Short mmCIF file of C-alpha atoms in Angstrom, two decimals:
data_model
loop_
_atom_site.label_atom_id
_atom_site.label_comp_id
_atom_site.label_asym_id
_atom_site.label_seq_id
_atom_site.Cartn_x
_atom_site.Cartn_y
_atom_site.Cartn_z
CA UNK C 191 -17.93 -19.16 -33.50
CA UNK C 192 -21.29 -19.86 -31.89
CA UNK C 193 -23.25 -16.84 -30.75
CA UNK C 194 -23.06 -16.32 -27.03
CA UNK C 195 -26.10 -16.39 -24.82
CA UNK C 196 -27.31 -12.76 -24.65
CA UNK C 197 -27.22 -12.63 -20.83
CA UNK C 198 -23.70 -14.10 -20.71
CA UNK C 199 -22.54 -11.62 -23.34
CA UNK C 200 -24.06 -8.66 -21.48
CA UNK C 201 -22.58 -9.88 -18.16
CA UNK C 202 -19.11 -10.08 -19.72
CA UNK C 203 -19.51 -6.67 -21.36
CA UNK C 204 -20.65 -5.23 -18.02
CA UNK C 205 -17.55 -6.63 -16.27
CA UNK C 206 -15.29 -5.24 -19.01
CA UNK C 207 -17.00 -1.86 -18.69
CA UNK C 208 -16.54 -1.85 -14.92
CA UNK C 209 -12.84 -2.74 -15.26
CA UNK C 210 -12.45 0.13 -17.72
CA UNK C 211 -14.22 2.59 -15.36
CA UNK C 212 -11.98 1.58 -12.43
CA UNK C 213 -8.83 1.73 -14.56
CA UNK C 214 -9.79 5.11 -15.99
CA UNK C 215 -10.66 6.57 -12.60
CA UNK C 216 -7.37 5.28 -11.18
CA UNK C 217 -5.38 6.97 -13.95
CA UNK C 218 -7.20 10.24 -13.30
CA UNK C 219 -7.03 10.22 -9.49
CA UNK C 220 -3.65 8.53 -8.99
CA UNK C 221 -1.47 9.46 -11.98
CA UNK C 222 1.86 9.13 -10.14
CA UNK C 223 1.05 5.64 -8.85
CA UNK C 224 -0.34 4.71 -12.27
CA UNK C 225 2.89 5.80 -13.98
CA UNK C 226 4.93 3.72 -11.55
CA UNK C 227 2.67 0.66 -12.00
CA UNK C 228 2.30 1.06 -15.75
CA UNK C 229 5.82 2.03 -16.80
CA UNK C 230 7.91 0.96 -13.85
CA UNK C 231 9.29 4.49 -13.65
CA UNK C 232 10.83 5.55 -10.37
CA UNK C 233 10.42 9.16 -11.43
CA UNK C 234 6.73 9.85 -11.93
CA UNK C 235 7.48 12.41 -14.57
CA UNK C 236 6.56 15.91 -15.34
CA UNK C 237 3.21 17.60 -15.00
CA UNK C 238 2.83 17.05 -18.76
CA UNK C 239 3.21 13.27 -18.36
CA UNK C 240 0.70 13.22 -15.50
CA UNK C 241 -1.69 15.25 -17.67
CA UNK C 242 -1.32 12.73 -20.51
CA UNK C 243 -1.98 9.85 -18.11
CA UNK C 244 -5.09 11.60 -16.81
CA UNK C 245 -6.26 12.09 -20.42
CA UNK C 246 -5.91 8.34 -21.03
CA UNK C 247 -7.88 7.79 -17.85
CA UNK C 248 -10.62 10.11 -19.08
CA UNK C 249 -10.75 8.15 -22.34
CA UNK C 250 -11.17 4.85 -20.53
CA UNK C 251 -13.64 6.28 -18.04
CA UNK C 252 -15.78 7.72 -20.86
CA UNK C 253 -15.77 4.47 -22.83
CA UNK C 254 -16.58 2.41 -19.74
CA UNK C 255 -19.41 4.68 -18.60
CA UNK C 256 -20.78 4.79 -22.15
CA UNK C 257 -20.71 1.02 -22.40
CA UNK C 258 -22.41 0.53 -19.03
CA UNK C 259 -25.02 3.19 -19.79
CA UNK C 260 -25.81 1.57 -23.14
CA UNK C 261 -26.16 -1.84 -21.49
CA UNK C 262 -28.52 -0.44 -18.85
CA UNK C 263 -30.65 1.61 -21.22
CA UNK C 264 -30.93 -0.78 -24.14
CA UNK C 265 -29.07 1.64 -26.41
CA UNK C 266 -26.62 0.23 -28.98
CA UNK C 267 -23.57 -1.19 -27.19
CA UNK C 268 -21.51 -2.14 -30.22
CA UNK C 269 -20.08 1.38 -30.87
CA UNK C 270 -18.78 1.51 -27.30
CA UNK C 271 -17.27 -1.97 -27.57
CA UNK C 272 -15.63 -1.02 -30.86
CA UNK C 273 -14.20 2.15 -29.29
CA UNK C 274 -12.79 0.00 -26.48
CA UNK C 275 -11.26 -2.42 -29.00
CA UNK C 276 -9.54 0.44 -30.83
CA UNK C 277 -8.18 2.00 -27.65
CA UNK C 278 -6.99 -1.36 -26.28
CA UNK C 279 -5.35 -2.32 -29.58
CA UNK C 280 -3.62 1.06 -29.65
CA UNK C 281 -2.43 0.59 -26.07
CA UNK C 282 -1.06 -2.88 -26.90
CA UNK C 283 0.81 -1.66 -29.99
CA UNK C 284 2.15 1.34 -28.08
CA UNK C 285 3.38 -0.89 -25.26
CA UNK C 286 4.96 -3.39 -27.64
CA UNK C 287 6.88 -0.91 -29.74
CA UNK C 288 7.42 2.22 -27.67
CA UNK C 289 7.92 1.22 -24.01
CA UNK C 290 11.57 0.37 -24.63
CA UNK C 291 12.75 2.07 -21.42
CA UNK C 292 10.35 0.09 -19.24
CA UNK C 293 11.21 -3.22 -17.57
CA UNK C 294 10.59 -6.17 -19.90
CA UNK C 295 8.00 -7.76 -17.64
CA UNK C 296 5.90 -4.58 -17.55
CA UNK C 297 6.26 -4.18 -21.30
CA UNK C 298 5.01 -7.74 -21.74
CA UNK C 299 2.11 -7.27 -19.31
CA UNK C 300 1.00 -4.00 -20.92
CA UNK C 301 1.17 -5.59 -24.37
CA UNK C 302 -0.71 -8.78 -23.44
CA UNK C 303 -3.44 -7.34 -21.18
CA UNK C 304 -4.80 -4.68 -23.55
CA UNK C 305 -4.19 -7.04 -26.48
CA UNK C 306 -6.34 -9.68 -24.80
CA UNK C 307 -9.04 -7.10 -24.03
CA UNK C 308 -8.97 -5.96 -27.68
CA UNK C 309 -9.33 -9.53 -28.91
CA UNK C 310 -12.12 -10.33 -26.45
CA UNK C 311 -13.91 -7.07 -27.25
CA UNK C 312 -13.70 -7.81 -30.98
CA UNK C 313 -15.23 -11.24 -30.38
CA UNK C 314 -18.03 -9.67 -28.34
CA UNK C 315 -18.64 -6.93 -30.92
CA UNK C 316 -19.10 -9.61 -33.57
CA UNK C 317 -21.79 -11.24 -31.40
CA UNK C 318 -23.77 -8.03 -30.89
CA UNK C 319 -26.80 -7.37 -33.07
#
């Protein structure tokens, strides 16, 4: 694969970081709505489930902020992109194999979306110096 133009690569990584920050903040601030949107659950679960969802939000928020900060400061970005790839791949595998109680469409969406982000992130990580 041809190396991407550095500005284009950084613009795409910035957008991915922003998406991750918004997603993470949403999970933290709106865990009940996030559970409904993510799992299709009418019951938004116990306090323990909401705590777990907030923890996932904190993970995504931290990775997104780290990625954006690295892009802005000239620090190495690749470790943040690789962390995002691992978390997205884990989310995709989790959705594919363990969301059996969720509606099929949501299971498909939450397998494909993080899977696509993992693939795209891996491509971008390979293009970073």
